[in-house]
Each structure stands twice: as structure tokens, then as C-alpha cells.
Coordinates of C-alpha atoms in Angstrom, one line a residue:
M1290 CA 103.3 150.2 118.8
E1291 CA 100.6 150.1 116.2
R1292 CA 101.5 148.0 113.2
D1293 CA 100.9 150.9 110.8
A1294 CA 103.6 152.8 112.8
V1295 CA 106.4 150.4 112.1
P1296 CA 109.5 152.6 111.3
E1297 CA 109.9 151.3 107.8
P1298 CA 111.5 154.6 106.4
E1299 CA 114.5 154.2 108.8
A1300 CA 115.0 150.6 107.8
K1301 CA 114.9 151.6 104.1
R1302 CA 117.5 154.3 104.6
L1303 CA 119.7 151.7 106.3
K1304 CA 119.4 149.6 103.2
L1305 CA 121.1 152.3 101.2
D1306 CA 124.0 152.3 103.6
E1307 CA 124.2 148.5 103.2
G1308 CA 124.7 148.8 99.4
T1309 CA 127.5 151.3 99.9
M1310 CA 129.2 149.0 102.4
Q1311 CA 128.9 145.9 100.2
Q1312 CA 130.6 147.8 97.4
S1313 CA 133.4 148.8 99.7
G1314 CA 134.0 145.2 100.8
A1315 CA 132.4 145.3 104.3
P1316 CA 131.8 141.8 105.8
T1317 CA 128.4 140.4 104.9
V1318 CA 126.8 137.2 106.3
P1319 CA 123.5 135.4 105.6
A1320 CA 121.0 136.5 108.3
S1321 CA 119.5 133.0 108.6
E1322 CA 122.9 131.6 109.6
V1323 CA 123.7 134.0 112.4
I1324 CA 120.2 134.2 113.9
A1325 CA 119.3 131.5 116.4
I1326 CA 115.8 131.4 118.0
H1327 CA 115.7 129.7 121.4
L1328 CA 112.3 128.6 122.8
V1329 CA 112.7 129.1 126.6
D1330 CA 110.7 128.9 129.8
A1331 CA 111.8 132.2 131.2
S1332 CA 109.8 131.8 134.4
R1333 CA 111.9 128.8 135.3
D1334 CA 115.1 130.1 133.7
K1335 CA 115.6 127.0 131.6
T1336 CA 114.5 125.7 128.2
A1337 CA 110.9 125.0 127.8
C1338 CA 111.2 121.3 127.0
S1339 CA 114.6 119.5 127.4
A1340 CA 113.8 117.1 124.5
E1341 CA 113.1 120.0 122.1
S1342 CA 115.5 122.6 123.3
E1343 CA 117.7 122.9 120.2
P1344 CA 117.6 126.4 118.7
F1345 CA 116.1 126.9 115.3
H1346 CA 116.9 129.3 112.5
P1347 CA 114.7 131.5 110.3
E1348 CA 113.7 130.2 106.8
F1349 CA 113.2 133.7 105.4
T1350 CA 114.6 137.0 106.4
H1351 CA 114.0 139.2 103.4
Q1352 CA 111.2 141.2 105.0
V1353 CA 113.6 142.2 107.8
F1354 CA 117.0 142.4 106.2
G1355 CA 116.2 143.0 102.5
N1356 CA 116.0 140.8 99.4
D1357 CA 119.6 139.6 99.7
E1358 CA 118.8 138.4 103.3
T1359 CA 122.2 139.4 104.6
I1360 CA 123.5 141.4 107.5
T1361 CA 126.4 143.7 106.7
G1362 CA 129.2 145.3 108.7
Y1363 CA 130.1 142.7 111.4
E1364 CA 132.9 140.2 112.1
G1365 CA 132.0 137.3 114.4
L1366 CA 128.3 138.2 114.5
T1367 CA 125.8 136.1 116.5
V1368 CA 122.1 137.1 117.0
D1369 CA 120.3 135.1 119.7
I1370 CA 116.5 135.6 120.1
F1371 CA 115.0 134.1 123.2
L1372 CA 111.3 133.4 122.8
D1373 CA 109.3 132.8 126.0
A1374 CA 107.2 129.7 125.5
K1375 CA 104.4 131.0 127.7
T1376 CA 103.9 134.5 126.5
F1377 CA 105.8 134.8 123.2
Y1378 CA 107.6 137.8 124.4
S1379 CA 111.2 137.8 123.2
R1380 CA 114.5 139.4 123.8
V1381 CA 117.5 139.7 121.5
D1382 CA 121.2 139.4 122.3
V1383 CA 123.5 140.7 119.6
R1384 CA 127.2 140.0 119.9
Y1385 CA 130.2 140.5 117.5
E1386 CA 133.9 140.8 117.5
S1387 CA 134.1 144.0 115.5
S1388 CA 131.8 146.3 113.4
S1389 CA 132.3 148.6 110.5
P1390 CA 131.0 152.2 110.3
G1391 CA 127.4 152.3 109.2
A1392 CA 126.9 148.6 110.0
D1393 CA 123.3 147.3 109.9
D1394 CA 121.3 148.2 113.0
V1395 CA 120.2 144.6 113.7
V1396 CA 118.1 145.5 116.8
L1397 CA 116.3 148.3 115.0
K1398 CA 115.3 146.0 112.1
L1399 CA 114.2 143.2 114.4
S1400 CA 112.2 145.7 116.5
A1401 CA 110.4 146.9 113.4
A1402 CA 109.4 143.3 112.6
L1403 CA 108.5 142.0 116.0
E1404 CA 107.2 145.3 117.4
D1405 CA 106.4 145.5 121.1
G1406 CA 106.9 141.8 121.5
L1407 CA 110.7 142.2 121.3
L1408 CA 112.3 143.5 124.5
L1409 CA 115.8 144.9 124.3
S1410 CA 117.3 144.0 127.7
E1411 CA 117.3 140.9 129.9
Q1412 CA 116.0 143.0 132.9
E1413 CA 113.1 144.4 130.8
F1414 CA 112.4 140.9 129.7
K1415 CA 112.2 139.6 133.3
N1416 CA 110.1 142.5 134.4
K1417 CA 107.6 142.0 131.7
L1418 CA 107.3 138.3 132.5
D1419 CA 106.6 139.0 136.1
D1420 CA 103.2 140.3 135.0
Y1421 CA 102.3 136.8 133.9
P1422 CA 102.0 134.2 136.7
H1423 CA 102.6 130.5 136.0
D1424 CA 98.9 129.8 135.8
W1425 CA 98.1 132.8 133.7
L1426 CA 96.7 130.8 130.8
S1427 CA 94.0 128.1 130.9
I1428 CA 92.7 126.0 128.0
E1429 CA 89.3 127.8 128.3
D1430 CA 91.2 131.0 127.2
L1431 CA 92.0 129.4 123.9
G1432 CA 88.4 128.5 122.8
T1433 CA 86.5 125.3 122.5
V1434 CA 88.5 122.0 122.6
V1435 CA 87.8 120.2 119.3
G1436 CA 90.7 117.7 119.2
R1437 CA 93.1 115.9 121.5
S1438 CA 95.8 113.2 121.5
D1439 CA 98.4 111.9 123.9
W1440 CA 102.0 112.9 123.5
K1441 CA 104.9 112.1 125.8
A1442 CA 104.0 113.1 129.4
G1443 CA 101.1 115.2 128.4
E1444 CA 98.4 115.9 125.9
L1445 CA 98.1 117.7 122.6
L1446 CA 95.0 119.9 122.4
V1447 CA 93.4 121.7 119.5
T1448 CA 90.9 124.6 120.3
F1449 CA 88.7 126.6 118.0
A1450 CA 87.4 130.1 118.1
N1451 CA 86.3 133.0 116.0
L1452 CA 89.3 135.4 116.2
A1453 CA 87.2 138.6 116.3
Q1454 CA 85.2 137.2 119.2
A1455 CA 88.1 135.4 121.0
G1456 CA 89.2 136.3 124.5
P1457 CA 91.9 138.9 125.1
K1458 CA 94.6 136.3 126.1
L1459 CA 94.2 134.3 122.8
R1460 CA 94.3 137.5 120.7
E1461 CA 97.4 138.7 122.6
L1462 CA 99.2 135.4 122.1
H1463 CA 98.2 135.3 118.4
N1464 CA 99.4 138.9 117.8
R1465 CA 102.9 138.2 119.1
L1466 CA 103.4 134.7 117.6
E1467 CA 102.0 135.8 114.3
L1468 CA 104.8 138.4 113.9
F1469 CA 107.3 135.6 114.1
L1470 CA 105.9 134.1 110.9
T1471 CA 107.8 136.7 109.0
F1472 CA 110.7 134.3 109.5
F1473 CA 108.9 131.2 108.3
I1474 CA 106.4 132.3 105.6
D1475 CA 107.6 133.8 102.3
G1476 CA 105.7 137.0 101.6
F1477 CA 104.1 137.0 105.1
A1478 CA 101.5 139.6 105.9
C1479 CA 99.5 140.1 109.1
I1480 CA 95.7 139.5 109.0
D1481 CA 93.0 141.7 110.4
P1482 CA 92.0 140.1 113.7
D1483 CA 88.8 142.1 113.9
D1484 CA 87.4 140.6 110.6
P1485 CA 84.6 138.3 111.7
N1486 CA 85.4 135.9 108.8
W1487 CA 88.7 134.8 110.5
E1488 CA 88.7 131.6 112.6
I1489 CA 91.6 130.4 114.6
F1490 CA 92.7 126.9 115.6
T1491 CA 95.2 126.8 118.4
A1492 CA 97.5 123.8 119.1
S1493 CA 98.8 123.5 122.7
Y1494 CA 100.7 121.0 124.8
K1495 CA 99.3 120.5 128.3
T1496 CA 101.0 118.6 131.1
E1497 CA 100.1 118.5 134.8
S1498 CA 102.2 121.6 135.5
S1499 CA 102.0 123.7 132.4
L1500 CA 100.1 124.7 129.3
R1501 CA 102.0 125.9 126.2
V1502 CA 100.6 127.2 122.9
I1503 CA 102.8 125.5 120.2
G1504 CA 101.1 126.6 117.0
F1505 CA 98.0 127.9 115.3
A1506 CA 96.1 128.1 112.0
V1507 CA 93.9 130.9 110.8
I1508 CA 91.1 130.1 108.4
Y1509 CA 89.1 132.6 106.3
N1510 CA 85.5 132.0 105.4
L1511 CA 85.0 132.9 101.8
P1512 CA 81.3 133.5 101.0
L1513 CA 79.7 131.6 98.1
L1514 CA 76.2 131.7 96.7
E1515 CA 75.0 128.7 98.7
K1516 CA 78.0 127.4 100.8
R1517 CA 81.0 128.9 102.2
R1518 CA 84.6 128.0 101.3
K1519 CA 87.3 127.8 104.0
R1520 CA 90.8 129.0 103.0
V1521 CA 93.7 128.2 105.2
G1522 CA 95.8 131.4 105.7
H1523 CA 98.6 130.9 108.2
F1524 CA 99.4 127.4 109.4
F1525 CA 102.3 127.1 111.8
I1526 CA 103.8 124.8 114.4
L1527 CA 106.8 125.9 116.4
P1528 CA 109.9 124.0 115.0
N1529 CA 110.6 122.4 118.4
Y1530 CA 107.3 120.7 118.2
Q1531 CA 107.1 119.8 114.6
G1532 CA 106.8 116.0 114.1
C1533 CA 104.8 115.4 117.2
G1534 CA 101.5 115.1 115.3
A1535 CA 100.1 118.6 116.3
G1536 CA 100.0 119.8 112.7
T1537 CA 98.1 116.7 111.5
K1538 CA 95.7 116.9 114.4
M1539 CA 95.0 120.6 113.8
L1540 CA 94.4 119.9 110.1
Q1541 CA 92.0 117.1 110.9
C1542 CA 90.1 119.5 113.1
V1543 CA 90.0 122.1 110.3
Y1544 CA 88.2 119.5 108.1
E1545 CA 85.9 118.4 110.8
I1546 CA 84.8 122.0 111.6
A1547 CA 84.4 122.6 107.8
A1548 CA 82.1 119.6 107.6
G1549 CA 80.1 120.8 110.6
H1550 CA 79.7 124.2 108.9
E1551 CA 78.7 122.5 105.6
A1552 CA 81.6 124.3 103.8
Q1553 CA 82.1 123.4 100.2
D1554 CA 85.8 122.7 100.6
V1555 CA 89.0 123.6 102.4
T1556 CA 91.8 125.2 100.3
L1557 CA 95.3 126.5 101.0
E1558 CA 96.6 129.9 100.2
D1559 CA 100.0 129.7 98.6
P1560 CA 101.1 126.7 100.7
S1561 CA 104.8 125.9 101.4
D1562 CA 106.2 122.5 100.3
N1563 CA 105.9 121.2 103.9
M1564 CA 102.3 122.4 104.2
R1565 CA 101.4 120.8 100.9
S1566 CA 103.0 117.6 101.9
L1567 CA 101.1 117.6 105.2
R1568 CA 97.8 118.2 103.5
D1569 CA 98.5 115.6 100.8
K1570 CA 99.4 112.9 103.4
W1571 CA 96.3 113.6 105.4
D1572 CA 93.9 113.8 102.5
T1573 CA 95.4 110.5 101.1
K1574 CA 94.8 108.8 104.4
R1575 CA 91.2 109.9 104.3
L1576 CA 90.9 108.8 100.6
F1577 CA 92.5 105.4 101.4
Q1578 CA 89.8 104.7 103.9
C1579 CA 87.2 104.8 101.1
D1580 CA 87.2 101.0 100.3
W1581 CA 84.9 101.5 97.2
L1582 CA 87.4 104.0 95.7
R1583 CA 90.4 101.8 96.4
K1584 CA 88.8 98.9 94.6
H1585 CA 88.0 101.2 91.7
A1586 CA 91.6 102.4 91.5
S1587 CA 92.9 98.9 91.6
K1588 CA 90.6 97.8 88.9
V1589 CA 91.3 100.8 86.6
I1590 CA 95.1 100.5 86.8
S1591 CA 95.0 96.7 86.4
E1592 CA 92.8 96.9 83.3
F1593 CA 95.0 99.6 81.8
V1594 CA 98.1 97.5 82.1
Q1595 CA 96.4 94.5 80.6
N1596 CA 95.2 96.6 77.6
Q1597 CA 98.7 98.0 77.1
Q1598 CA 100.1 94.5 77.1
Q1599 CA 97.5 93.4 74.5
K1600 CA 98.6 96.2 72.3
V1601 CA 102.2 95.1 72.5
E1602 CA 101.3 91.5 71.7
K1603 CA 99.0 92.6 68.8
P1604 CA 100.5 95.8 67.3
S1605 CA 98.1 96.0 64.4
G1606 CA 94.4 96.6 64.2
S1607 CA 91.9 94.5 62.3
N1608 CA 92.3 96.8 59.3
G1609 CA 96.1 96.3 59.3
K1610 CA 96.8 99.8 60.5
P1611 CA 98.7 100.6 63.7
P1612 CA 96.4 101.1 66.8
T1613 CA 95.4 104.6 67.6
Q1614 CA 98.0 106.3 69.9
K1615 CA 97.0 106.8 73.5
T1616 CA 95.6 110.2 74.3
T1617 CA 97.8 112.9 75.8
K1618 CA 95.0 114.5 77.7
Q1619 CA 94.6 113.3 81.2
G1620 CA 90.9 113.9 81.4
S1621 CA 90.2 111.3 78.6
H1622 CA 93.0 109.0 79.7
A1623 CA 92.0 105.4 80.6
L1624 CA 93.2 106.1 84.2
A1625 CA 91.2 109.2 84.6
L1626 CA 88.7 109.4 87.4
D1627 CA 85.1 109.5 86.4
A1628 CA 83.2 112.7 87.0
E1629 CA 80.7 110.9 89.2
Y1630 CA 83.5 109.6 91.5
R1631 CA 85.2 113.0 91.5
R1632 CA 82.0 114.9 92.6
K1633 CA 81.4 112.4 95.4
I1634 CA 85.0 112.7 96.7
Q1635 CA 84.7 116.5 96.6
A1636 CA 81.4 116.5 98.6
D1637 CA 82.5 113.8 101.1
L1638 CA 86.0 115.0 101.9
R1639 CA 85.5 118.8 101.4
I1640 CA 88.4 119.1 98.9
S1641 CA 88.7 121.0 95.6
Q1642 CA 88.6 119.5 92.2
T1643 CA 92.3 120.1 91.7
Q1644 CA 93.2 118.3 94.9
V1645 CA 91.0 115.4 93.9
I1646 CA 93.0 114.9 90.8
L1647 CA 96.3 115.0 92.7
L1648 CA 94.9 112.5 95.3
W1649 CA 93.7 110.2 92.6
E1650 CA 97.3 110.0 91.3
G1651 CA 98.4 109.1 94.8
L1652 CA 95.8 106.4 95.2
L1653 CA 96.8 104.9 91.9
M1654 CA 100.4 104.9 93.0
I1655 CA 99.4 103.2 96.3
E1656 CA 97.4 100.6 94.4
S1657 CA 100.2 99.9 92.0
K1658 CA 101.9 98.2 95.0
G1659 CA 105.3 99.0 93.5
D1660 CA 104.7 96.9 90.4
S1661 CA 107.0 98.3 87.7
K1662 CA 104.4 98.1 84.9
M1663 CA 101.7 99.7 87.0
M1664 CA 104.1 102.5 88.1
E1665 CA 104.9 103.1 84.5
A1666 CA 101.2 103.6 83.8
V1667 CA 101.0 106.1 86.7
W1668 CA 104.1 107.9 85.2
E1669 CA 102.3 108.2 81.9
F1670 CA 99.1 109.5 83.6
V1671 CA 101.1 112.1 85.4
F1672 CA 102.9 113.1 82.3
C1673 CA 99.6 113.7 80.5
R1674 CA 98.4 116.1 83.1
L1675 CA 101.7 118.1 83.3
A1676 CA 102.1 118.1 79.5
N1677 CA 98.6 119.7 79.3
H1678 CA 99.6 122.2 82.0
W1679 CA 102.7 123.3 80.1
G1680 CA 100.9 123.3 76.8
L1681 CA 103.1 120.6 75.4
N1682 CA 100.2 118.7 73.7
S1683 CA 99.3 121.4 71.2
V1684 CA 101.2 123.7 68.9
S1685 CA 101.6 127.2 70.5
K1686 CA 102.0 130.1 68.1
K1687 CA 102.1 133.9 68.3
L1688 CA 100.2 136.1 66.0
I1689 CA 99.9 139.8 65.6
I1690 CA 96.6 140.7 64.0
E1691 CA 95.6 144.1 62.7
S1692 CA 92.1 145.1 63.7
R1693 CA 89.5 145.6 61.0
N1694 CA 86.8 146.6 63.4
K1695 CA 84.7 149.3 61.6
D1696 CA 83.7 150.8 64.9
G1697 CA 87.2 151.2 66.1
P1698 CA 90.5 152.8 65.0
N1699 CA 92.1 151.3 61.9
D1700 CA 95.7 151.3 63.1
C1701 CA 95.3 149.2 66.3
F1702 CA 96.6 145.6 66.6
M1703 CA 96.7 142.8 69.1
M1704 CA 99.1 140.0 69.9
V1705 CA 97.6 136.7 70.7
K1706 CA 99.1 133.4 71.8
C1707 CA 96.9 130.4 70.9
R1708 CA 97.0 126.7 70.4
N1709 CA 96.0 124.7 67.4
I1710 CA 95.8 127.9 65.4
P1711 CA 93.8 127.7 62.2
P1712 CA 95.4 128.1 58.8
V1713 CA 96.6 131.6 57.8
H1714 CA 93.8 132.1 55.3
E1715 CA 91.3 131.6 58.0
A1716 CA 93.1 134.2 60.2
L1717 CA 93.0 136.6 57.4
K1718 CA 89.2 136.6 57.4
K1719 CA 89.3 138.4 60.7
G1720 CA 92.4 140.5 60.3
V1721 CA 95.8 140.9 58.5
L1722 CA 98.6 138.6 59.6
L1723 CA 101.6 140.9 60.3
T1724 CA 104.1 138.3 61.6
P1725 CA 104.4 134.7 60.6
P1726 CA 103.3 132.1 63.2
E1727 CA 106.2 130.6 65.2
E1728 CA 106.2 127.6 67.5
T1729 CA 107.5 128.5 70.9
G1730 CA 109.9 126.6 73.1
H1731 CA 108.7 123.0 72.5
E1732 CA 112.0 121.4 73.5
E1733 CA 112.3 123.6 76.6
K1734 CA 108.8 122.7 77.6
A1735 CA 109.4 119.0 77.0
E1736 CA 112.5 119.2 79.2
Q1737 CA 110.6 121.0 81.9
V1738 CA 107.7 118.6 81.8
E1739 CA 110.1 115.6 82.2
K1740 CA 111.6 117.3 85.3
E1741 CA 108.2 118.0 86.8
V1742 CA 107.0 114.5 86.2
E1743 CA 110.1 113.0 88.0
K1744 CA 109.5 115.4 90.9
R1745 CA 105.9 114.4 91.1
M1746 CA 106.7 110.7 91.0
Q1747 CA 109.1 111.1 93.9
E1748 CA 106.3 112.9 95.8
L1749 CA 103.9 110.0 95.0
A1750 CA 106.5 107.5 96.1
R1751 CA 106.9 109.2 99.5
I1752 CA 103.2 109.0 100.0
A1753 CA 102.8 105.4 98.8
I1754 CA 105.8 103.7 100.4
P1755 CA 104.3 103.7 104.0
Y1756 CA 101.2 102.0 102.6
W1757 CA 103.3 99.5 100.7
E1758 CA 105.4 98.7 103.8
K1759 CA 102.3 98.4 106.0
N1760 CA 100.7 95.9 103.6
G1761 CA 103.9 94.0 102.8
G1762 CA 104.2 95.5 99.3

């Protein structure tokens, strides 16, 4: 079935029935709770790996079952999806105690999402897998090996290929596994596999007797004037294999290929919290290996704490006036990273300016070594950045100004939201003030900033604690 031919109209009509049933009190259950995905080795009629055989559940189901992510019309419903670890063909087994008239057609909706990769009967499933012998796939089919590491009784391998030029087996596997991402990526959309700008990294687990693809990442080459920029689109490791190091190894290979291609940087497209955490931990590890930068971070934070202590001991300046308050702008903060250092990190590590700033916060946290005064300094530094982001450092006002443009209509007006707005008489030089300036949501912003700072400090602590423990901090 072609992707453009997915029977969406039928699914939408079913959605109307769902609303009617929900109003009439028909049983409704969260789809993610009743759907269980089992990774199996169907050729051997047993789970693919006994240590990782627990079923896993979808994180998102709204693209299949609607925004409420529920299934309506069943009592005692269970939906088991068996995903073959070798071919990524799947079959579904729907069971229930009773159903209401007009209940959701679960199989139809899953078929629309997973297309030809979903087989509807156990016999059809077995017949399809008979076309794929045990040695059907080799590592050469997946591209060029660019990374490897030992794991359990086998080896984790990362391969690289241009997706448009990849072999038929890799494209086939990617096509079927990609469709499963609708359950794990919010707002998931398929990519165009024939676009020559897409590259694919494939993670696989190889033992003496088998080779299994366990995840992949697709990277898009964004053309720039002089250098290309690589953007990570989909990045996915099967839940049964998460935590084995495959994701980290694959991300490492992405950076290495980017360096070989002389890309300006590697960015993430709308990353999940888990993906952002993985990237931050890996980038922090690379940053931590820069001894010159660690020394600089340690020096900067130590000097800042000393200066703050001196202000406490000597609260007045030489003229008898209180010392100038510390800046609320992170860029001019005493802990801010110099532009020269920032540019060097961007060039050496292939990361964006925004990521450099976040990593610098992490490095400062690591170099604080858990000292309360130094951590307090990091807190203030993070607060400055987030306060700027939320517009807390300047007065925000709304104006409606009538246009006095001689070349345009006389009755038009515009609403503007600006910071540090000039006095009203200055505004009147360009137009007529129709509504008085009003400050907007200062207390709400301050409360939100406090929450965001605490959240960020928890993230930084999770990054820093392993380094503290390793170095006896």
C-alpha cells in the first residue's frame, strides 16, 4: 500500500462514532495501556532476546486513535502487537470480553498506521517470514561500519549510508520500522527516502548466530553558503535495547561523520526529553575532555564566588554608596563564556551556539564540585538566562499606535509589544497613543522562571553527579 493511499477518511468517520459512544457511556480505555508490543524472533518461535523480552507500550497513540488517545467500545480489551526482530513485519492479536455496537475498529486503525507491515493473521505472518531465511541480512546490507563496541555475547555495530542510495534491504527495514515511530515520536511524519540529502545511521546487534537491527537515526543535510549543517530527524532505539549504549555509540558516529564532512554543526529537530538528555550527556563528556576549558571554568567560578564574598564583607563602595547590583543579563554576567572560547567550542565540537551555552552551564556545575556557594553562583547564572528568555528583566508593555503614514490609509493602526518602551511623548511623535501602556504578567513570569530554573538545576545535577562521584566530589 502506498503511503498516500492510507484510508484516513474511514478512520475519521469512525472518530465521529467514538464521540457518540462516549456521550452514551460506552467503555473507554487509554490506548497506551491496552497495547503491548512484543519483540519476537518469529523464525525460532520465541522472544528475540531472553534478557530483553518484556513487552513495551506506546508513548503516543494520538495519530492512530485520535487526540484523546483512547479506544472506545470494549470491555476487557487487550491488543498485542508482535514485531519480528529480523524483518519488522508485525501481526496483531485483539481480544476482549465484550464490545458495544460501533466500537472502534482497532485493526483498521492499526493497519492504516503500519500499512503493509502489519499482517492480520498468525498464518499470514508465518507465510511472510518464510520468504526471509535466517541469513537473509548481512552487515554489508546496512552500509559502511563506522562504529562498534562489545555488548553481552555479541557486538554493537553502527553503519552509515545515504538513504537514497542504500541497498533494498536497508530501505525495506527502514520503511517498516519507521512506521512504528508513530508510537514513540510526538507529531511523527515519514521522510522522503528518495531525497539525496537524507543519511541513515543504523544500530545493530550481532552475535555468532544472528544480526538484528535495533535502531536507526536519519540525518538531513541542510545546505549553507560555505558548509552544510546536519540536522537529526528521527533517532530511535528499540525499547528492549535502550540502555545498552547503542544510542550513545550512534550519536558519537553522527558527530564523527559530521566532522569528516566538515559540517558546521549537528542540531536536533524537536528532540524529546530523552533525546535531549542523551545529547547533553554526550556533549558534556566531550566538553569535559577539553582540559583548557575545564581549567577556565574552575577559575571563572572560583573568582566569582570570591568577588561575591568580598561584596558581603564590604557592602559599600569607596564613595559610600552601595555597590552596583549584579547584572541580570547572562551574556554580560561574570560567569559568561567569552566569545573566543564559544567560537572555538562550536568549531571543534560541531555544536550550535545555543548548545554551547547550555553545556557551559553543565561544565560550571561539574567544576562547582557540589560546593554550596559555587552551586548558588550557577543557580544565579541560569536564572539570568531564563529571566532574559521570559522577558523578566525588562518592562513589557502593549501599545496601540495609530498610523500617521502620509502614503497609507489614515485609519489603520498596529498593536506592538515592546520592552523598555520610551516615554509616551516620544511615542506620540510617531503616532497617537490609543491605549495606555500596561505591564504584562510580571508575577506570573517570575513564578514560571523560578520553576524553570529549578528544573534546569535538577538537569545539571544529573549531569554533574557522575563526575563528582568519579572524582570523589
